[in-house]
Each structure stands twice: as C-alpha cells, then as structure tokens.
C-alpha positions as a printed Julia matrix, in Angstrom:
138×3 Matrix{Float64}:
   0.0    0.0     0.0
   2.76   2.28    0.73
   4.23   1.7    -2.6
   1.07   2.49   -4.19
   1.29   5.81   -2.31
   4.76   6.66   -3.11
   4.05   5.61   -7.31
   1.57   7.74   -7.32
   3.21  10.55   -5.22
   5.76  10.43   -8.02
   3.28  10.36  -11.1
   1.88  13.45   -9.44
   4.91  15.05   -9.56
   6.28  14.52  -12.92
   2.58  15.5   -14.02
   3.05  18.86  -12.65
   6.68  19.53  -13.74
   5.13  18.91  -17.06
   2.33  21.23  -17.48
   4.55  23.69  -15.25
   6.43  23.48  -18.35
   4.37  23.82  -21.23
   2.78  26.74  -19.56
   6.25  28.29  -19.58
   7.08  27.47  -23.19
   3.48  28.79  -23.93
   4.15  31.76  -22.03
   7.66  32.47  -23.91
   6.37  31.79  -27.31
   3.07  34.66  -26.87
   4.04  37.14  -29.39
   4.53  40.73  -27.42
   1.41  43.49  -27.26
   1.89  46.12  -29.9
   4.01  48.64  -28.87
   1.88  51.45  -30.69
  -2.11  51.56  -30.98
  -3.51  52.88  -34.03
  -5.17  56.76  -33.32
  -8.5   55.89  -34.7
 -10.1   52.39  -34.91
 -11.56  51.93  -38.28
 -16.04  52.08  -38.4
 -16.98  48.46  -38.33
 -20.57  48.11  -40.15
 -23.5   47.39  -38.29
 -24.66  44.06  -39.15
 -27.46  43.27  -41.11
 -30.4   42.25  -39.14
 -31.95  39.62  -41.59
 -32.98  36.0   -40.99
 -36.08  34.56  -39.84
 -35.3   32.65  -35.74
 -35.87  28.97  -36.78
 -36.28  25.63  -34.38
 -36.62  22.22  -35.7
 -38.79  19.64  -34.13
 -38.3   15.44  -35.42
 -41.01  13.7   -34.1
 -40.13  10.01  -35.42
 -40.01  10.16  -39.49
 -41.52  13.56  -39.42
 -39.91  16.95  -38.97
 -41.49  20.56  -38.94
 -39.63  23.73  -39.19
 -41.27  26.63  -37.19
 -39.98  30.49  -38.1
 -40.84  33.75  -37.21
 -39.31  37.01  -38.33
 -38.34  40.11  -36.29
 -36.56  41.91  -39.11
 -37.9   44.3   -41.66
 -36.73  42.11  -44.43
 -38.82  39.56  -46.35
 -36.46  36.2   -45.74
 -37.34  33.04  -47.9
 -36.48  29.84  -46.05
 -36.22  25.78  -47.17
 -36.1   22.6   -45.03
 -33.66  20.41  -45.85
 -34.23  16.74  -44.54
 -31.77  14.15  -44.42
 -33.16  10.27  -43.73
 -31.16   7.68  -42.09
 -31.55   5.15  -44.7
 -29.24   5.05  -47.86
 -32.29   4.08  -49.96
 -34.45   6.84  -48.43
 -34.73  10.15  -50.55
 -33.28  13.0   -48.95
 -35.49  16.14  -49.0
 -35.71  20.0   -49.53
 -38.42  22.11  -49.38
 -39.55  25.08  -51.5
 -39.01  28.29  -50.65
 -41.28  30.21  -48.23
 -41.7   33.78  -47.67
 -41.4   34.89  -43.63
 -43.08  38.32  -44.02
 -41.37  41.32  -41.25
 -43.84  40.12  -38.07
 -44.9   36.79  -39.36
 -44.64  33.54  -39.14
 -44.21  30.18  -41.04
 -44.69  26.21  -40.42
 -42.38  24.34  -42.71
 -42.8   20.1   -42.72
 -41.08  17.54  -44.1
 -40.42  13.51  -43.55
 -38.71  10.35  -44.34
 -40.27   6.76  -44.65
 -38.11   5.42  -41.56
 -35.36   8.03  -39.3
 -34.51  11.55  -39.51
 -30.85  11.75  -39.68
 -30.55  15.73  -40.02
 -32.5   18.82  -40.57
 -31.81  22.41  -41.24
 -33.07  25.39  -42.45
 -31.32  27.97  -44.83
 -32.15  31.7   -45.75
 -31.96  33.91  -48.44
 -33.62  37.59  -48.66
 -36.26  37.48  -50.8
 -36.11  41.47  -51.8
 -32.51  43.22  -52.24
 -30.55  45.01  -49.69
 -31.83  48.46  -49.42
 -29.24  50.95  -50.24
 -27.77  53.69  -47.97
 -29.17  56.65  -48.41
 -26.59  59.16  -50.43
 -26.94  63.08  -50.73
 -28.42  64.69  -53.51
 -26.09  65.57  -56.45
 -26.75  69.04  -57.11
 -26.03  70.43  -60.78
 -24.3   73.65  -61.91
C-alpha cells in the first residue's frame, strides 16, 4: 500500500513539472502586445439584421420547421431533410416567404429516421441601399 502511495506521489509530480512546463514554453512563445495603438479604430458596419429565428422539431419520421421574423426584411427559407436510410430520398423544401412580423410552419419527412435537418435563408427582396446626398447640378 505504501508503494502504491509513493508511485503515485511520483506520477503526481512529474505530471506537474510537465504542465509547469508547457505553460512556460506557452508563455515564452506569446508574441509581445503592440508597442503602438492605431489613433483611430476603423467604423466596423452594423450588421445586417436579416434571418427569420428557426427551431426544428423530429417527431419520429416527421420533422417541422417553425420560423418567425423580427426583421424588416422579407427572408425566404427551405427545409432540408436528411433520412437515415441510404435508400431513403433525402429532401428540400420550396421556398417560403417569412413576411417582417410573421410567421411560417415548414414540414417535411422520411419513410423510416430523420438523420438531419436544417433550415437555410436567403432575402427574398434586395438590400436596401444607404441613403446618399443629392447631387446638385451647376
């Protein structure tokens, strides 16, 4: 018993001396702060608020898609259903329009198990454009 105590005594030991020194070498090799900060940080763009909130529910062979959309953008989303089964068909839906406020139900299946489902988005209208200043003529 007291060798068991000892073994592991020493096991502790060499585990520390070990991760005391990759933390060192870790330590050695982080590259140095910059020694000057630049005077003006450059605008990052706000990002786009598009993109309906989506959750997925598989209920056995079945799966339904349910998406609402804060945003003032029309977004157009598709199911995509993956089955289990090699021989099963894989499916996708068609596109459906999430109005700004509204909400969509979105279903799809397999004959036996659901492997995977997801949603994608695309905007169904353009981006709108910033608006520029009038160009005034001479």
């Amino acid at each position: 018993m007291r060798g068991i105590r000892q073994g592991f005594g020493a096991f502790a030991s060499v585990a520390v001396l070990i991760t005391g020194t990759f933390v060192a070498t870790e330590l050695r090799a982080a590259p140095a702060p910059a020694e000057e900060l630049p005077a003006a940080a450059p605008a990052a763009e706000e990002p786009e608020h598009f993109g309906a909130s989506c959750r997925t529910v598989v209920d056995g062979s079945r799966v339904t898609a349910h998406c609402s959309n804060p945003y003032p953008r029309t977004d157009r989303i598709r199911l995509h259903v993956e089955c289990e089964r090699w021989w099963d068909l894989d499916t996708d839906s068609a596109p459906v329009a999430v109005e700004p406020a509204d909400y969509a139900q979105v279903t799809g299946r397999c004959w036996k198990e659901v492997r995977s489902a997801w949603i994608t988005h695309e905007p169904a209208d353009p981006a709108p454009v910033p608006d520029s200043p009038p160009v005034r003529g001479s």
